[in-house]
Amino acid sequence: MLYLNEMTTTDRDPPVYLDSTYVDQLQALASAAQLRQPEVADRLLHEIERATILRREDLPGNVVNIGSNVTFRDEVSQRVQTVRVVLPGEADIAQRRISVLTPMGAALIGLAEGALIAWDTRTGETRHLTVLSVEADRA
């Protein structure tokens, strides 16, 4: 199995790898969110545009996909947390299930372990996240 561990600098975006199963759905979600959440929609569309699209069976297990549990570190606060990236209808912050249509979810989708990415919070703060580990959905 191929494992992607490219470390990146904050002056360029790390590579993004997306599961072909979800690309059309992600594009439709982002397009539908353009009026309500233009920044998140634009971010997600940008990530889709620059992504390498792979069949699910070719997507490495260390890449964040819909349903993945992701452990990451916020490089500003040094806080480490684990979330599951899900589609909007499955989001539940109390269960640490974040939608791909949130700033954090859009930033994490498609990243491999070791990737560092900047994202803007809803309050306008820029955060830098490092993906520490990814556990693929086993369903």
Short mmCIF file of C-alpha atoms in Angstrom, two decimals:
data_model
loop_
_atom_site.label_atom_id
_atom_site.label_comp_id
_atom_site.label_asym_id
_atom_site.label_seq_id
_atom_site.Cartn_x
_atom_site.Cartn_y
_atom_site.Cartn_z
CA MET A 1 0.00 0.00 0.00
CA LEU A 2 1.21 3.50 -0.83
CA TYR A 3 1.62 5.85 2.13
CA LEU A 4 1.80 9.58 1.65
CA ASN A 5 3.84 11.46 4.23
CA GLU A 6 4.96 14.57 2.42
CA MET A 7 5.74 17.33 4.90
CA THR A 8 4.98 20.74 3.56
CA THR A 9 5.74 24.31 4.41
CA THR A 10 3.07 26.85 5.21
CA ASP A 11 3.83 28.84 2.04
CA ARG A 12 2.19 26.22 -0.18
CA ASP A 13 -0.71 23.88 0.17
CA PRO A 14 0.00 20.19 0.75
CA PRO A 15 -1.23 17.66 -1.79
CA VAL A 16 -4.89 16.62 -1.61
CA TYR A 17 -6.19 13.17 -2.56
CA LEU A 18 -9.93 12.61 -2.91
CA ASP A 19 -12.06 9.49 -3.15
CA SER A 20 -13.78 9.52 -6.57
CA THR A 21 -16.91 8.17 -4.86
CA TYR A 22 -17.45 11.56 -3.16
CA VAL A 23 -16.18 14.14 -5.66
CA ASP A 24 -19.52 14.88 -7.38
CA GLN A 25 -21.30 15.03 -4.02
CA LEU A 26 -18.66 17.38 -2.56
CA GLN A 27 -18.92 19.65 -5.61
CA ALA A 28 -22.71 19.74 -5.30
CA LEU A 29 -22.53 20.50 -1.56
CA ALA A 30 -20.01 23.30 -2.10
CA SER A 31 -22.03 24.81 -4.95
CA ALA A 32 -25.22 24.71 -2.88
CA ALA A 33 -23.40 26.41 0.02
CA GLN A 34 -22.09 29.35 -2.06
CA LEU A 35 -24.72 31.81 -0.81
CA ARG A 36 -24.83 30.68 2.84
CA GLN A 37 -21.13 29.93 3.42
CA PRO A 38 -19.12 31.40 0.55
CA GLU A 39 -15.70 31.12 2.22
CA VAL A 40 -16.14 27.45 3.10
CA ALA A 41 -17.68 26.65 -0.28
CA ASP A 42 -14.79 28.37 -2.09
CA ARG A 43 -12.25 26.51 0.06
CA LEU A 44 -13.85 23.15 -0.65
CA LEU A 45 -14.12 23.86 -4.38
CA HIS A 46 -10.45 24.90 -4.40
CA GLU A 47 -9.45 21.67 -2.67
CA ILE A 48 -11.47 19.62 -5.17
CA GLU A 49 -9.97 21.50 -8.11
CA ARG A 50 -6.37 20.84 -7.05
CA ALA A 51 -6.94 17.28 -5.81
CA THR A 52 -5.66 14.07 -7.27
CA ILE A 53 -8.80 11.95 -7.67
CA LEU A 54 -8.38 8.26 -6.85
CA ARG A 55 -10.67 5.26 -6.78
CA ARG A 56 -11.58 4.32 -3.20
CA GLU A 57 -9.51 1.15 -3.37
CA ASP A 58 -6.47 3.19 -4.46
CA LEU A 59 -6.82 5.86 -1.76
CA PRO A 60 -4.11 5.32 0.88
CA GLY A 61 -5.39 4.60 4.38
CA ASN A 62 -3.49 7.58 5.78
CA VAL A 63 -5.52 10.11 3.77
CA VAL A 64 -8.53 11.90 5.28
CA ASN A 65 -11.73 10.75 3.59
CA ILE A 66 -15.39 11.05 4.46
CA GLY A 67 -15.81 8.88 7.56
CA SER A 68 -12.15 9.06 8.61
CA ASN A 69 -11.12 9.70 12.20
CA VAL A 70 -8.39 12.33 12.12
CA THR A 71 -6.04 13.26 14.94
CA PHE A 72 -4.40 16.64 14.42
CA ARG A 73 -2.47 19.28 16.32
CA ASP A 74 -3.33 22.97 16.24
CA GLU A 75 0.14 24.50 15.87
CA VAL A 76 -0.95 27.75 17.56
CA SER A 77 -2.42 26.28 20.76
CA GLN A 78 -0.57 22.92 20.57
CA ARG A 79 -3.94 21.28 21.30
CA VAL A 80 -4.32 17.77 19.91
CA GLN A 81 -7.80 16.52 19.06
CA THR A 82 -9.52 13.79 17.11
CA VAL A 83 -12.59 14.30 14.93
CA ARG A 84 -14.48 12.34 12.30
CA VAL A 85 -14.99 14.14 8.98
CA VAL A 86 -18.54 13.51 7.73
CA LEU A 87 -21.14 14.76 5.28
CA PRO A 88 -23.32 17.63 6.60
CA GLY A 89 -26.31 15.45 7.53
CA GLU A 90 -24.14 13.31 9.81
CA ALA A 91 -22.43 16.16 11.68
CA ASP A 92 -22.73 16.22 15.47
CA ILE A 93 -20.21 18.36 17.32
CA ALA A 94 -21.03 16.64 20.64
CA GLN A 95 -19.82 13.37 19.08
CA ARG A 96 -16.84 15.10 17.42
CA ARG A 97 -18.29 14.52 13.94
CA ILE A 98 -17.47 17.58 11.85
CA SER A 99 -18.98 18.38 8.49
CA VAL A 100 -16.84 18.71 5.41
CA LEU A 101 -18.77 22.00 5.00
CA THR A 102 -17.06 23.59 8.00
CA PRO A 103 -13.78 25.49 7.71
CA MET A 104 -11.93 22.72 9.55
CA GLY A 105 -13.60 19.91 7.61
CA ALA A 106 -12.87 21.55 4.26
CA ALA A 107 -9.25 22.07 5.31
CA LEU A 108 -8.74 18.46 6.44
CA ILE A 109 -10.43 16.51 3.63
CA GLY A 110 -7.92 14.79 1.39
CA LEU A 111 -4.82 15.46 3.50
CA ALA A 112 -2.31 12.74 4.35
CA GLU A 113 -0.66 12.10 7.70
CA GLY A 114 2.12 14.63 8.25
CA ALA A 115 0.50 17.37 6.18
CA LEU A 116 0.44 20.91 7.55
CA ILE A 117 -2.28 23.28 6.37
CA ALA A 118 -3.52 26.75 7.24
CA TRP A 119 -7.24 27.43 7.60
CA ASP A 120 -9.35 30.34 8.79
CA THR A 121 -11.80 29.91 11.64
CA ARG A 122 -15.30 31.39 11.53
CA THR A 123 -13.96 34.22 13.72
CA GLY A 124 -11.27 35.08 11.17
CA GLU A 125 -8.27 33.59 13.00
CA THR A 126 -5.73 31.71 10.91
CA ARG A 127 -4.85 28.31 12.33
CA HIS A 128 -2.21 25.84 11.26
CA LEU A 129 -3.06 22.17 11.60
CA THR A 130 -0.78 19.17 11.35
CA VAL A 131 -2.42 15.83 10.59
CA LEU A 132 -0.94 13.36 13.07
CA SER A 133 -2.89 10.23 12.20
CA VAL A 134 -5.81 9.03 10.10
CA GLU A 135 -7.99 6.04 10.76
CA ALA A 136 -10.02 5.07 7.72
CA ASP A 137 -13.70 4.24 8.01
CA ARG A 138 -13.95 0.46 8.12
CA ALA A 139 -17.59 0.32 6.99
#
